[in-house]
Tab-separated table of C-alpha atoms in Angstrom:
chain	number	residue	atom	x	y	z
F	1	MET	CA	-17.028	14.177	-15.732
F	2	ARG	CA	-18.663	11.674	-13.375
F	3	LEU	CA	-17.263	8.296	-12.319
F	4	VAL	CA	-19.593	5.293	-12.474
F	5	ILE	CA	-18.447	2.125	-10.701
F	6	VAL	CA	-20.157	-1.219	-11.252
F	7	SER	CA	-19.432	-4.228	-9.044
F	8	ASN	CA	-21.161	-7.474	-8.209
F	9	ARG	CA	-22.047	-6.426	-4.659
F	10	VAL	CA	-22.749	-2.928	-3.354
F	11	THR	CA	-23.394	-1.988	0.256
F	12	ILE	CA	-25.168	1.330	0.855
F	13	PRO	CA	-23.537	3.052	3.841
F	14	GLU	CA	-25.626	4.496	6.641
F	15	ARG	CA	-25.866	8.274	6.824
F	16	ASN	CA	-22.737	9.833	8.362
F	17	GLU	CA	-21.143	6.366	8.543
F	18	LYS	CA	-17.385	6.600	9.040
F	19	ALA	CA	-15.431	4.657	6.434
F	20	ALA	CA	-13.437	1.696	7.719
F	21	ALA	CA	-9.668	1.912	7.333
F	22	GLY	CA	-8.331	0.628	4.049
F	23	GLY	CA	-9.797	-1.812	1.586
F	24	LEU	CA	-10.899	-1.688	-2.050
F	25	ALA	CA	-14.447	-0.579	-1.224
F	26	VAL	CA	-13.107	2.364	0.781
F	27	ALA	CA	-10.745	3.422	-2.021
F	28	LEU	CA	-13.511	3.293	-4.621
F	29	ARG	CA	-15.879	5.193	-2.352
F	30	GLU	CA	-13.251	7.902	-1.864
F	31	ALA	CA	-12.694	8.145	-5.628
F	32	LEU	CA	-16.429	8.605	-6.118
F	33	GLU	CA	-16.677	11.213	-3.388
F	34	GLN	CA	-13.820	13.269	-4.841
F	35	GLN	CA	-15.523	13.921	-8.162
F	36	GLY	CA	-19.089	12.787	-7.618
F	37	GLY	CA	-20.328	9.506	-8.934
F	38	LEU	CA	-22.605	6.511	-9.089
F	39	TRP	CA	-22.083	3.010	-7.690
F	40	PHE	CA	-24.258	0.278	-9.198
F	41	GLY	CA	-24.589	-3.435	-8.413
F	42	TRP	CA	-26.379	-6.248	-6.633
F	43	SER	CA	-27.802	-5.380	-3.221
F	44	GLY	CA	-27.014	-8.845	-1.868
F	45	ASN	CA	-30.751	-9.438	-1.373
F	46	VAL	CA	-32.746	-12.220	-3.017
F	47	LYS	CA	-36.395	-11.504	-3.823
F	48	GLU	CA	-39.151	-13.410	-5.566
F	49	ALA	CA	-39.246	-10.895	-8.392
F	50	ALA	CA	-36.380	-8.710	-9.515
F	51	SER	CA	-37.094	-5.064	-8.799
F	52	ALA	CA	-36.042	-1.802	-10.385
F	53	PRO	CA	-32.856	-0.336	-8.880
F	54	ASN	CA	-33.156	1.264	-5.472
F	55	VAL	CA	-31.422	4.643	-5.756
F	56	VAL	CA	-30.043	6.292	-2.604
F	57	GLU	CA	-28.066	9.542	-2.292
F	58	ARG	CA	-25.214	9.717	0.193
F	59	GLY	CA	-23.503	13.082	-0.103
F	60	ASN	CA	-21.693	13.258	-3.425
F	61	VAL	CA	-22.325	9.602	-4.243
F	62	THR	CA	-25.415	7.946	-5.674
F	63	TYR	CA	-25.873	4.263	-4.851
F	64	ALA	CA	-28.103	2.203	-7.132
F	65	VAL	CA	-28.703	-1.422	-6.147
F	66	THR	CA	-30.887	-4.132	-7.575
F	67	ASP	CA	-31.997	-7.466	-6.118
F	68	LEU	CA	-31.605	-10.911	-7.661
F	69	THR	CA	-34.218	-13.633	-7.872
F	70	GLU	CA	-33.316	-16.993	-6.386
F	71	ALA	CA	-33.005	-18.450	-9.894
F	72	GLU	CA	-30.608	-15.645	-10.866
F	73	ARG	CA	-28.547	-16.164	-7.734
F	74	GLN	CA	-28.241	-19.867	-8.494
F	75	SER	CA	-27.268	-19.472	-12.157
F	76	TYR	CA	-25.371	-16.159	-12.306
F	77	TYR	CA	-23.647	-16.136	-8.914
F	78	LEU	CA	-23.353	-19.636	-7.445
F	79	GLY	CA	-23.415	-21.360	-10.805
F	80	PHE	CA	-21.451	-19.800	-13.637
F	81	SER	CA	-19.457	-17.242	-11.625
F	82	ASN	CA	-18.389	-19.488	-8.752
F	83	ARG	CA	-18.537	-23.034	-10.124
F	84	ALA	CA	-17.262	-22.329	-13.627
F	85	LEU	CA	-15.295	-19.077	-13.855
F	86	TRP	CA	-13.716	-19.041	-10.381
F	87	PRO	CA	-12.033	-22.484	-10.544
F	88	LEU	CA	-11.177	-22.040	-14.231
F	89	MET	CA	-9.475	-18.675	-13.618
F	90	HIS	CA	-7.485	-20.316	-10.798
F	91	TYR	CA	-6.294	-23.134	-13.115
F	92	ARG	CA	-8.472	-25.749	-11.365
F	93	LEU	CA	-9.994	-27.535	-14.347
F	94	GLY	CA	-10.908	-30.542	-12.226
F	95	LEU	CA	-13.256	-28.403	-10.143
F	96	THR	CA	-14.828	-26.520	-13.046
F	97	GLU	CA	-18.486	-27.348	-13.669
F	98	PHE	CA	-20.190	-25.948	-16.739
F	99	SER	CA	-23.950	-25.718	-17.213
F	100	ARG	CA	-25.633	-24.119	-20.219
F	101	VAL	CA	-28.478	-23.061	-17.945
F	102	ASP	CA	-26.007	-21.292	-15.634
F	103	TYR	CA	-24.272	-19.606	-18.572
F	104	ALA	CA	-27.610	-18.380	-19.934
F	105	GLY	CA	-28.459	-17.035	-16.478
F	106	TYR	CA	-25.080	-15.282	-16.234
F	107	LEU	CA	-25.658	-13.528	-19.564
F	108	ALA	CA	-29.246	-12.686	-18.642
F	109	VAL	CA	-28.227	-10.948	-15.391
F	110	ASN	CA	-25.562	-8.956	-17.237
F	111	ARG	CA	-28.223	-7.912	-19.781
F	112	ARG	CA	-30.577	-6.864	-16.992
F	113	PHE	CA	-27.826	-4.901	-15.236
F	114	ALA	CA	-27.022	-3.126	-18.512
F	115	LYS	CA	-30.661	-2.234	-19.084
F	116	ALA	CA	-31.012	-0.879	-15.541
F	117	LEU	CA	-27.734	1.051	-15.696
F	118	ILE	CA	-28.450	2.828	-18.993
F	119	GLY	CA	-31.233	4.856	-17.463
F	120	LEU	CA	-28.805	6.238	-14.885
F	121	LEU	CA	-25.937	7.177	-17.232
F	122	ARG	CA	-24.878	10.598	-18.485
F	123	PRO	CA	-23.061	11.235	-21.793
F	124	ASP	CA	-19.748	12.225	-20.150
F	125	ASP	CA	-19.644	9.438	-17.515
F	126	ILE	CA	-16.557	7.240	-17.234
F	127	ILE	CA	-17.600	3.685	-16.359
F	128	TRP	CA	-15.388	1.303	-14.337
F	129	ILE	CA	-16.599	-2.306	-14.120
F	130	HIS	CA	-15.106	-4.783	-11.641
F	131	ASP	CA	-14.416	-8.500	-11.796
F	132	TYR	CA	-15.398	-11.767	-13.389
F	133	HIS	CA	-19.102	-11.654	-12.555
F	134	LEU	CA	-19.504	-8.825	-15.080
F	135	ILE	CA	-17.165	-9.651	-17.986
F	136	PRO	CA	-19.851	-9.237	-20.712
F	137	LEU	CA	-21.441	-6.096	-19.215
F	138	ALA	CA	-19.653	-3.610	-21.490
F	139	ALA	CA	-20.702	-5.588	-24.578
F	140	GLU	CA	-24.317	-5.396	-23.397
F	141	LEU	CA	-23.973	-1.641	-22.872
F	142	ARG	CA	-22.413	-1.153	-26.329
F	143	ARG	CA	-25.244	-3.168	-27.857
F	144	ARG	CA	-27.642	-0.619	-26.408
F	145	GLY	CA	-25.760	2.315	-27.860
F	146	VAL	CA	-23.508	3.373	-24.962
F	147	THR	CA	-20.403	5.154	-26.310
F	148	ASN	CA	-18.855	6.248	-22.983
F	149	ARG	CA	-15.330	5.167	-22.087
F	150	ILE	CA	-15.633	1.869	-20.212
F	151	GLY	CA	-12.905	0.155	-18.223
F	152	TYR	CA	-12.739	-3.274	-16.597
F	153	PHE	CA	-10.517	-4.560	-13.802
F	154	HIS	CA	-10.065	-8.292	-13.347
F	155	HIS	CA	-9.164	-8.953	-9.699
F	156	ILE	CA	-8.305	-12.655	-10.020
F	157	PRO	CA	-5.824	-14.503	-12.290
F	158	TRP	CA	-6.436	-14.908	-16.015
F	159	PRO	CA	-5.292	-18.345	-17.228
F	160	PRO	CA	-3.558	-19.186	-20.532
F	161	ALA	CA	-5.592	-19.990	-23.624
F	162	GLU	CA	-5.102	-23.743	-23.136
F	163	VAL	CA	-6.920	-23.513	-19.784
F	164	PHE	CA	-9.489	-20.847	-20.575
F	165	GLY	CA	-10.328	-22.656	-23.809
F	166	ALA	CA	-11.714	-25.604	-21.834
F	167	LEU	CA	-14.755	-23.446	-21.076
F	168	PRO	CA	-17.559	-23.981	-23.589
F	169	PHE	CA	-18.232	-20.735	-25.459
F	170	ALA	CA	-14.817	-19.466	-24.295
F	171	SER	CA	-14.209	-17.531	-27.507
F	172	THR	CA	-17.639	-15.881	-27.291
F	173	LEU	CA	-17.044	-14.743	-23.724
F	174	ALA	CA	-13.474	-13.636	-24.464
F	175	SER	CA	-14.666	-11.564	-27.427
F	176	THR	CA	-16.765	-9.392	-25.101
F	177	ILE	CA	-13.487	-8.042	-23.656
F	178	ALA	CA	-13.137	-6.013	-26.861
F	179	ALA	CA	-16.053	-3.828	-25.743
F	180	TYR	CA	-13.809	-2.232	-23.094
F	181	ASP	CA	-11.484	0.689	-23.736
F	182	LEU	CA	-9.107	-0.438	-20.960
F	183	VAL	CA	-8.701	-3.836	-19.309
F	184	GLY	CA	-6.637	-3.966	-16.124
F	185	LEU	CA	-5.124	-7.107	-14.623
F	186	GLN	CA	-2.904	-7.770	-11.626
F	187	THR	CA	0.335	-8.929	-13.289
F	188	GLU	CA	2.135	-9.041	-16.611
F	189	THR	CA	1.620	-12.817	-16.625
F	190	ASP	CA	-2.144	-12.242	-16.574
F	191	VAL	CA	-1.793	-9.646	-19.336
F	192	GLY	CA	0.112	-12.115	-21.503
F	193	ASN	CA	-2.462	-14.833	-20.838
F	194	LEU	CA	-5.441	-12.633	-21.728
F	195	VAL	CA	-3.731	-11.336	-24.867
F	196	GLY	CA	-2.928	-14.918	-25.845
F	197	CYS	CA	-6.605	-15.850	-25.431
F	198	LEU	CA	-7.774	-12.933	-27.575
F	199	VAL	CA	-5.208	-13.675	-30.289
F	200	ALA	CA	-5.885	-17.425	-30.362
F	201	MET	CA	-9.667	-17.348	-29.955
F	202	CYS	CA	-10.768	-14.033	-31.444
F	203	GLY	CA	-8.141	-13.292	-34.073
F	204	ALA	CA	-6.970	-10.164	-32.242
F	205	VAL	CA	-4.104	-8.215	-33.796
F	206	VAL	CA	-1.764	-5.638	-32.277
F	207	GLU	CA	-1.825	-2.075	-33.533
F	208	GLY	CA	0.360	0.517	-31.841
F	209	GLY	CA	0.420	-1.203	-28.455
F	210	ARG	CA	-3.321	-1.889	-28.511
F	211	LEU	CA	-5.336	-4.940	-29.441
F	212	ARG	CA	-7.810	-4.762	-32.284
F	213	VAL	CA	-10.698	-7.225	-32.266
F	214	GLY	CA	-12.970	-6.559	-35.217
F	215	ARG	CA	-13.581	-2.816	-35.323
F	216	ARG	CA	-12.689	-2.100	-31.733
F	217	GLN	CA	-9.334	-1.362	-30.112
F	218	THR	CA	-8.680	-2.333	-26.507
F	219	GLN	CA	-5.790	-1.480	-24.207
F	220	VAL	CA	-4.677	-4.300	-21.873
F	221	GLN	CA	-2.370	-3.357	-19.001
F	222	ALA	CA	-1.199	-4.542	-15.592
F	223	PHE	CA	-2.165	-2.473	-12.541
F	224	PRO	CA	-1.050	-4.342	-9.383
F	225	ILE	CA	-3.530	-3.452	-6.671
F	226	GLY	CA	-2.306	-2.214	-3.287
F	227	ILE	CA	-3.564	-1.488	0.221
F	228	ASP	CA	-3.828	1.651	2.356
F	229	VAL	CA	-0.360	1.126	3.785
F	230	GLU	CA	-0.268	4.073	6.164
F	231	ALA	CA	-3.713	3.355	7.630
F	232	PHE	CA	-2.828	-0.302	8.212
F	233	ARG	CA	0.512	0.620	9.773
F	234	LYS	CA	-1.331	2.845	12.240
F	235	LEU	CA	-3.807	0.075	13.068
F	236	ALA	CA	-0.974	-2.325	13.844
F	237	ALA	CA	0.898	0.214	15.998
F	238	ALA	CA	-2.301	0.995	17.911
F	239	SER	CA	-2.880	-2.714	18.545
F	240	VAL	CA	0.232	-2.729	20.738
F	241	ARG	CA	-1.237	-0.087	23.037
F	242	SER	CA	-4.848	-1.235	23.109
F	243	ALA	CA	-4.983	-4.911	22.266
F	244	THR	CA	-8.369	-6.378	21.374
F	245	THR	CA	-9.723	-9.292	23.398
F	246	PRO	CA	-8.697	-11.923	20.783
F	247	LEU	CA	-5.180	-10.524	20.620
F	248	LYS	CA	-4.819	-10.399	24.416
F	249	ALA	CA	-5.949	-14.015	24.655
F	250	THR	CA	-3.503	-15.029	21.934
F	251	ARG	CA	-0.600	-13.294	23.663
F	252	GLN	CA	-1.453	-14.942	26.981
F	253	SER	CA	-1.703	-18.419	25.453
F	254	LEU	CA	1.519	-18.028	23.461
F	255	GLY	CA	3.681	-16.563	26.184
F	256	GLU	CA	7.210	-16.456	24.764
F	257	ARG	CA	6.427	-18.885	21.956
F	258	LYS	CA	6.787	-17.701	18.392
F	259	LEU	CA	3.770	-17.346	16.114
F	260	VAL	CA	3.240	-18.201	12.443
F	261	VAL	CA	0.027	-16.679	11.058
F	262	GLY	CA	-2.111	-17.346	7.989
F	263	VAL	CA	-5.251	-15.375	7.104
F	264	ASP	CA	-7.457	-16.456	4.209
F	265	ARG	CA	-11.039	-17.027	3.211
F	266	LEU	CA	-11.808	-20.739	3.352
F	267	ASP	CA	-11.230	-21.295	-0.357
F	268	TYR	CA	-9.419	-24.058	-2.236
F	269	SER	CA	-7.329	-21.489	-4.117
F	270	LYS	CA	-5.669	-20.414	-0.841
F	271	GLY	CA	-3.801	-23.666	-0.189
F	272	ILE	CA	-4.897	-23.900	3.459
F	273	VAL	CA	-4.779	-27.718	3.712
F	274	GLN	CA	-1.347	-27.817	2.049
F	275	ARG	CA	-0.156	-25.082	4.455
F	276	LEU	CA	-1.246	-27.104	7.481
F	277	GLU	CA	0.589	-30.126	6.112
F	278	ALA	CA	3.708	-28.011	5.528
F	279	PHE	CA	3.674	-26.775	9.123
F	280	GLY	CA	3.352	-30.361	10.293
F	281	GLN	CA	6.332	-31.284	8.113
F	282	PHE	CA	8.309	-28.389	9.648
F	283	LEU	CA	7.706	-29.759	13.158
F	284	ARG	CA	8.586	-33.319	12.137
F	285	SER	CA	11.789	-32.170	10.420
F	286	HIS	CA	12.788	-29.905	13.326
F	287	PRO	CA	11.619	-31.565	16.555
F	288	ASP	CA	13.539	-28.979	18.599
F	289	GLN	CA	10.868	-26.456	17.559
F	290	ARG	CA	8.027	-28.407	19.131
F	291	GLY	CA	6.504	-26.426	21.950
F	292	ARG	CA	8.334	-23.277	20.816
F	293	VAL	CA	6.176	-22.126	17.889
F	294	GLY	CA	2.548	-22.399	16.812
F	295	LEU	CA	0.472	-21.787	13.693
F	296	LEU	CA	-2.676	-19.661	13.845
F	297	GLN	CA	-4.768	-20.066	10.709
F	298	ILE	CA	-7.721	-17.679	10.471
F	299	ALA	CA	-10.117	-18.976	7.791
F	300	PRO	CA	-13.625	-17.481	7.744
F	301	PRO	CA	-15.982	-19.658	5.657
F	302	SER	CA	-17.173	-18.478	2.249
F	303	ARG	CA	-19.607	-19.760	-0.382
F	304	SER	CA	-20.844	-22.514	1.924
F	305	ASP	CA	-23.611	-23.251	-0.620
F	306	VAL	CA	-20.973	-24.645	-3.003
F	307	PRO	CA	-20.168	-28.342	-2.236
F	308	GLU	CA	-16.417	-27.963	-2.840
F	309	TYR	CA	-16.219	-25.404	-0.035
F	310	ALA	CA	-18.082	-27.613	2.409
F	311	GLU	CA	-15.607	-30.407	1.615
F	312	LEU	CA	-12.673	-28.053	2.199
F	313	ASP	CA	-14.153	-27.108	5.564
F	314	ARG	CA	-14.265	-30.771	6.581
F	315	GLN	CA	-10.814	-31.528	5.190
F	316	SER	CA	-9.093	-28.643	6.997
F	317	ASP	CA	-10.593	-29.771	10.309
F	318	GLU	CA	-9.443	-33.343	9.678
F	319	VAL	CA	-5.855	-32.352	8.831
F	320	ALA	CA	-5.519	-29.955	11.766
F	321	GLY	CA	-6.934	-32.557	14.158
F	322	ARG	CA	-4.640	-35.290	12.883
F	323	LEU	CA	-1.507	-33.125	13.154
F	324	ASN	CA	-2.416	-31.825	16.614
F	325	ALA	CA	-3.039	-35.351	17.856
F	326	ALA	CA	0.298	-36.574	16.479
F	327	LEU	CA	2.506	-33.599	17.391
F	328	GLY	CA	0.838	-31.732	20.248
F	329	GLU	CA	1.515	-31.858	23.974
F	330	PHE	CA	-0.753	-31.418	26.998
F	331	ASP	CA	0.315	-27.769	27.301
F	332	TRP	CA	0.838	-26.925	23.612
F	333	THR	CA	-1.411	-27.191	20.553
F	334	PRO	CA	0.719	-26.685	17.428
F	335	ILE	CA	-2.094	-25.647	15.051
F	336	ARG	CA	-5.142	-23.535	15.745
F	337	VAL	CA	-7.677	-23.080	12.944
F	338	VAL	CA	-10.245	-20.381	13.658
F	339	LYS	CA	-13.154	-20.220	11.220
F	340	LYS	CA	-14.526	-16.791	11.930
F	341	ALA	CA	-13.936	-13.284	10.649
F	342	TYR	CA	-12.012	-10.703	12.701
F	343	SER	CA	-11.953	-6.933	12.481
F	344	ARG	CA	-9.120	-5.219	10.627
F	345	ASN	CA	-7.866	-3.946	14.002
F	346	ALA	CA	-7.582	-7.479	15.348
F	347	LEU	CA	-5.942	-8.778	12.170
F	348	ALA	CA	-3.377	-5.972	12.256
F	349	GLY	CA	-2.516	-7.009	15.812
F	350	PHE	CA	-2.157	-10.686	14.857
F	351	TYR	CA	0.146	-9.764	11.966
F	352	ARG	CA	2.343	-7.599	14.190
F	353	ARG	CA	2.646	-10.312	16.843
F	354	ALA	CA	3.580	-13.024	14.312
F	355	GLN	CA	7.223	-13.725	13.540
F	356	VAL	CA	6.212	-15.334	10.227
F	357	GLY	CA	3.438	-14.455	7.793
F	358	LEU	CA	2.569	-17.608	5.839
F	359	VAL	CA	0.862	-16.611	2.574
F	360	THR	CA	0.902	-19.668	0.312
F	361	PRO	CA	-2.043	-19.688	-2.102
F	362	MET	CA	-2.029	-22.214	-4.902
F	363	ARG	CA	-2.970	-19.351	-7.245
F	364	ASP	CA	-3.978	-15.768	-6.466
F	365	GLY	CA	-4.578	-12.624	-8.469
F	366	MET	CA	-2.630	-10.477	-6.007
F	367	ASN	CA	-3.162	-11.458	-2.322
F	368	LEU	CA	-3.378	-8.362	-0.159
F	369	VAL	CA	-2.739	-10.291	3.068
F	370	ALA	CA	0.935	-10.355	2.044
F	371	LYS	CA	0.990	-6.561	1.866
F	372	GLU	CA	-0.992	-6.151	5.085
F	373	TYR	CA	1.470	-8.385	6.927
F	374	VAL	CA	4.421	-6.240	5.834
F	375	ALA	CA	2.629	-2.970	6.629
F	376	ALA	CA	1.826	-4.213	10.144
F	377	GLN	CA	5.408	-5.042	11.163
F	378	ASP	CA	7.479	-3.291	13.840
F	379	PRO	CA	10.290	-1.718	11.768
F	380	THR	CA	12.815	-2.321	14.554
F	381	ASP	CA	12.006	-6.036	14.880
F	382	PRO	CA	10.000	-7.160	11.822
F	383	GLY	CA	8.724	-10.603	10.982
F	384	VAL	CA	9.376	-12.479	7.733
F	385	LEU	CA	6.936	-13.031	4.883
F	386	VAL	CA	6.805	-16.488	3.287
F	387	LEU	CA	5.002	-16.044	-0.027
F	388	SER	CA	3.758	-18.362	-2.766
F	389	ARG	CA	5.355	-17.901	-6.164
F	390	PHE	CA	1.847	-18.250	-7.611
F	391	ALA	CA	0.480	-15.152	-5.852
F	392	GLY	CA	0.449	-11.980	-7.909
F	393	ALA	CA	2.169	-10.235	-4.994
F	394	ALA	CA	5.318	-12.302	-5.660
F	395	HIS	CA	5.914	-10.201	-8.796
F	396	GLN	CA	6.408	-7.146	-6.581
F	397	MET	CA	7.646	-8.646	-3.310
F	398	GLY	CA	10.839	-10.482	-4.224
F	399	GLU	CA	12.387	-9.844	-0.786
F	400	ALA	CA	9.899	-12.279	0.750
F	401	LEU	CA	10.872	-15.960	0.983
F	402	ILE	CA	9.282	-17.171	-2.273
F	403	VAL	CA	8.111	-20.801	-2.196
F	404	ASN	CA	6.287	-23.422	-4.237
F	405	PRO	CA	3.104	-24.118	-2.213
F	406	TYR	CA	2.798	-27.576	-3.769
F	407	ASP	CA	6.114	-28.596	-2.138
F	408	THR	CA	5.454	-29.076	1.591
F	409	HIS	CA	9.165	-29.685	2.309
F	410	GLU	CA	10.133	-26.397	0.645
F	411	VAL	CA	7.506	-24.468	2.625
F	412	ALA	CA	8.609	-26.214	5.825
F	413	GLU	CA	12.216	-25.189	5.269
F	414	ALA	CA	11.143	-21.618	4.490
F	415	ILE	CA	9.412	-21.494	7.882
F	416	ARG	CA	12.623	-22.672	9.536
F	417	THR	CA	14.667	-20.089	7.617
F	418	ALA	CA	12.254	-17.300	8.555
F	419	LEU	CA	12.307	-18.165	12.263
F	420	ALA	CA	16.123	-18.337	12.314
F	421	MET	CA	16.769	-15.235	10.194
F	422	PRO	CA	19.032	-12.624	11.868
F	423	LYS	CA	17.436	-9.308	12.771
F	424	SER	CA	19.657	-7.334	10.376
F	425	GLU	CA	18.483	-9.446	7.440
F	426	ARG	CA	14.857	-9.209	8.536
F	427	ILE	CA	15.112	-5.414	8.700
F	428	ARG	CA	16.788	-5.229	5.279
F	429	ARG	CA	14.054	-7.279	3.649
F	430	PHE	CA	11.289	-5.398	5.468
F	431	GLU	CA	12.555	-1.979	4.420
F	432	LYS	CA	12.618	-2.928	0.745
F	433	LEU	CA	9.208	-4.564	0.907
F	434	TYR	CA	7.688	-1.607	2.759
F	435	ALA	CA	9.093	0.904	0.259
F	436	THR	CA	7.538	-1.071	-2.598
F	437	ILE	CA	4.051	-1.441	-1.125
F	438	ALA	CA	4.023	2.193	0.042
F	439	ALA	CA	4.889	3.414	-3.475
F	440	THR	CA	2.142	1.278	-5.064
F	441	ASP	CA	-0.631	1.627	-2.487
F	442	ILE	CA	-4.391	1.624	-3.083
F	443	GLY	CA	-4.490	5.361	-3.830
F	444	TRP	CA	-1.740	4.975	-6.456
F	445	TRP	CA	-3.642	2.078	-8.019
F	446	THR	CA	-6.956	3.939	-8.206
F	447	GLN	CA	-5.390	7.120	-9.582
F	448	ASN	CA	-3.291	5.150	-12.072
F	449	TYR	CA	-6.178	3.213	-13.521
F	450	LEU	CA	-8.544	6.159	-13.817
F	451	ALA	CA	-5.847	8.350	-15.364
F	452	VAL	CA	-5.146	5.801	-18.102
F	453	LEU	CA	-8.870	5.199	-18.679
F	454	SER	CA	-9.400	8.933	-19.131
F	455	GLY	CA	-6.358	9.265	-21.416
F	456	ALA	CA	-3.679	10.718	-19.083
F	457	ALA	CA	0.026	10.095	-19.718
F	458	PRO	CA	1.629	7.204	-17.783
F	459	SER	CA	4.243	7.661	-15.050
F	460	GLU	CA	6.421	5.423	-12.886
F	461	PRO	CA	5.585	4.722	-9.242
F	462	GLU	CA	8.021	6.619	-7.027
F	463	ILE	CA	9.686	4.204	-4.613
F	464	VAL	CA	11.239	6.062	-1.686
F	465	PRO	CA	14.021	4.163	0.168
F	466	PHE	CA	13.259	3.427	3.794
F	467	PRO	CA	15.454	5.835	5.832
F	468	ALA	CA	17.872	4.363	8.356
F	469	LYS	CA	17.337	7.221	10.815
F	470	PRO	CA	14.056	9.074	10.432
F	471	ALA	CA	13.926	12.607	11.806
F	472	LYS	CA	11.226	11.753	14.307
F	473	ALA	CA	10.136	8.336	15.448
F	474	ALA	CA	6.528	7.369	16.003
F	475	GLN	CA	6.359	5.072	18.997
F	476	GLY	CA	4.723	1.681	18.842
F	477	ARG	CA	5.781	-1.625	20.314
F	478	SER	CA	9.497	-1.659	21.089
F	479	GLY	CA	9.752	2.018	20.116
F	480	SER	CA	8.876	1.276	16.481
F	481	ARG	CA	9.528	4.082	14.082
F	482	LYS	CA	7.084	5.449	11.561
F	483	PRO	CA	7.784	4.433	7.959
F	484	PRO	CA	8.105	7.277	5.466
F	485	GLN	CA	5.282	8.929	3.558
F	486	LYS	CA	5.869	8.724	-0.166
F	487	PRO	CA	5.229	11.752	-2.326
F	488	ARG	CA	2.198	11.382	-4.588
F	489	SER	CA	2.642	11.445	-8.311
F	490	ALA	CA	0.342	13.840	-10.161
F	491	GLU	CA	-0.007	11.461	-13.065
F	492	ALA	CA	-0.925	7.893	-12.775
F	493	ALA	CA	0.152	4.960	-14.853
F	494	PRO	CA	3.376	2.968	-14.525
F	495	ALA	CA	5.395	3.034	-17.712
F	496	ASN	CA	6.986	-0.291	-16.766
F	497	LEU	CA	3.604	-2.031	-16.966
F	498	ARG	CA	3.046	-1.567	-20.682
F	499	LEU	CA	2.046	-4.282	-23.101
F	500	VAL	CA	4.927	-5.727	-25.143
F	501	GLY	CA	5.666	-8.536	-27.602
F	502	LEU	CA	2.059	-9.227	-28.486
F	503	GLY	CA	1.328	-11.785	-31.135
F	504	ASN	CA	0.628	-15.499	-31.357
F	505	GLY	CA	1.970	-16.952	-28.140
F	506	ALA	CA	2.185	-13.398	-26.780
F	507	SER	CA	4.499	-12.658	-23.891
F	508	ALA	CA	4.870	-9.699	-21.587
F	509	GLU	CA	7.724	-7.897	-19.866
F	510	PRO	CA	8.431	-9.001	-16.301
F	511	GLN	CA	7.179	-6.511	-13.752
F	512	ALA	CA	9.878	-4.385	-12.144
F	513	ARG	CA	10.455	-5.111	-8.487
F	514	GLY	CA	11.010	-2.379	-5.981
C-alpha cells in the first residue's frame, strides 16, 4: 500500500537535504518515507503554458509537480481560493468576492490536477488531499473512474450553513465532499458546521455514524493537528545556549523588561490590528507598566497581490505608529512590529524569552503558534498563553487565558493577569498544557488520520501527567527540566472525536480537554 499526498504547493527537496525540525510538511514527508509514496501538487512556478508534471525521485518518495499559467494563478489561487473561500471560511462575508470566471478557473485547475494525477496512481494507493484549494479534486478523480480510498483534511475553519450558503454554487461545491471516504477537520465545531451544510444543502442523511449523500457514504471526523513538541522544546532550550543574532539583540534592548510576543502571517484573520489596540489599552489602563513591558509582533507579509492584505499592511503600521507616539518614551518603544520571517530556531528563542504569548486570531482552524509557545517554555519558570476563544486550539488548551479578541478591554486585562500570575499557577497551567500538546502531537495526528482512512480501529490519545520530579533533568535556561516523552499508541484515532447527533441543525460533542 502506497500513500499519495496531494497539496496546493509542493517543494522538491535537494538531494540529501536534512529535514527542518517540525512542521506539517516534515510530518507528511516522514509518513511518505516510512511506507513509500507520492507527493503531487503545484510547483509554485508560473509558466506561459501549463506543462506535464515534473517527476523527481528522492529516496522512497516520488515528487510530481506541475506549473500553473498566469491565468490559472489568478483565477484558481488568488481569485477563488483566496478572495472567495478564504474569507468565507473565516466568517468574513464582507471581504468575500465571488467571480464566476474565478470559480470556473478553480474547477478547471482541479480537473487538470485530477487528469495529471491519474496517470501516476496505482490500484492500492491511499490518497490524502489537503485543504480548501482542492475541495472538488476527489469528485474529479471519481468521475474518471478512481475507486481508491481518498481522504481530505481541511486545515482552516468550516463555517455554518448560513455563512457558507452565501457563496454562489455553495451546494454544488459542498456536494463534492461526498466523493471522499474520510473528511478531517480541526474541531467538533467545524464537524458540526460541515455536517449542517451537507444536510441543509445536499440532503445528506446519517447512517450508522456516517453521512450518506446520494449513493456515497462519507465519514466526517475531527482530528486536531499538532506540532513536533519534542523537537520544538529542544530548539527553545538550545536558543538559551546559542542565541541567534535577532534574539541577542532583543535581549539587549529589553534588558529586564518583560516581553509579550505575537507571531502571525500578516492576515486579517489573525487579529493583528485588534491585538495592537488591546496592548495600547493595557498600557493606558495600567500606566505603572509603561517602560516595564513591550510587545513584539512578528508579521511576515503574505498574499501581497490581494488588495485586502496591502490595506492590512498599511493599517498595522498606522496603529503601531500612533500608539508608539502616544505612549512611548525616548528610551522605550512599547510596540515593535517586524514584517519579516524568522527561522524556527529564532522563533523558539523569542517564545522562550516572552513572559506572555499573545495568540488572538479573530478565527483560526487550529493555530499552531499557541502550541509552539507552550512547547518552548522553561518548565521551571514558564510564560502564560493568552488565547482567542475563536482559535481551534482553544478547544484543547483550556488552561490558557481564553479571551474574546473583539473585546480590547478583555484582552488588555488578560495581559495584566498573565504578567502578574504567580509562578506556582504558571507552572500548573503549563504542565497541563504541555501534557495535552505532547499527547496529540503531529505524529499522533498523522498516524490517527491515516489509520482511520485505512480502516483501523480508533483509540484515545494517551495524556501523560507532567511529573513533579523527573528522574533526570535536561538543562536549559535556569536549569529547565526536560518534559516527559509520551508513549506512542499503536492505533490511531481518538474515540472522543466521533460524530454525534447528526441531523437537521446537527451538533457535535465538545472535544475533551487534557
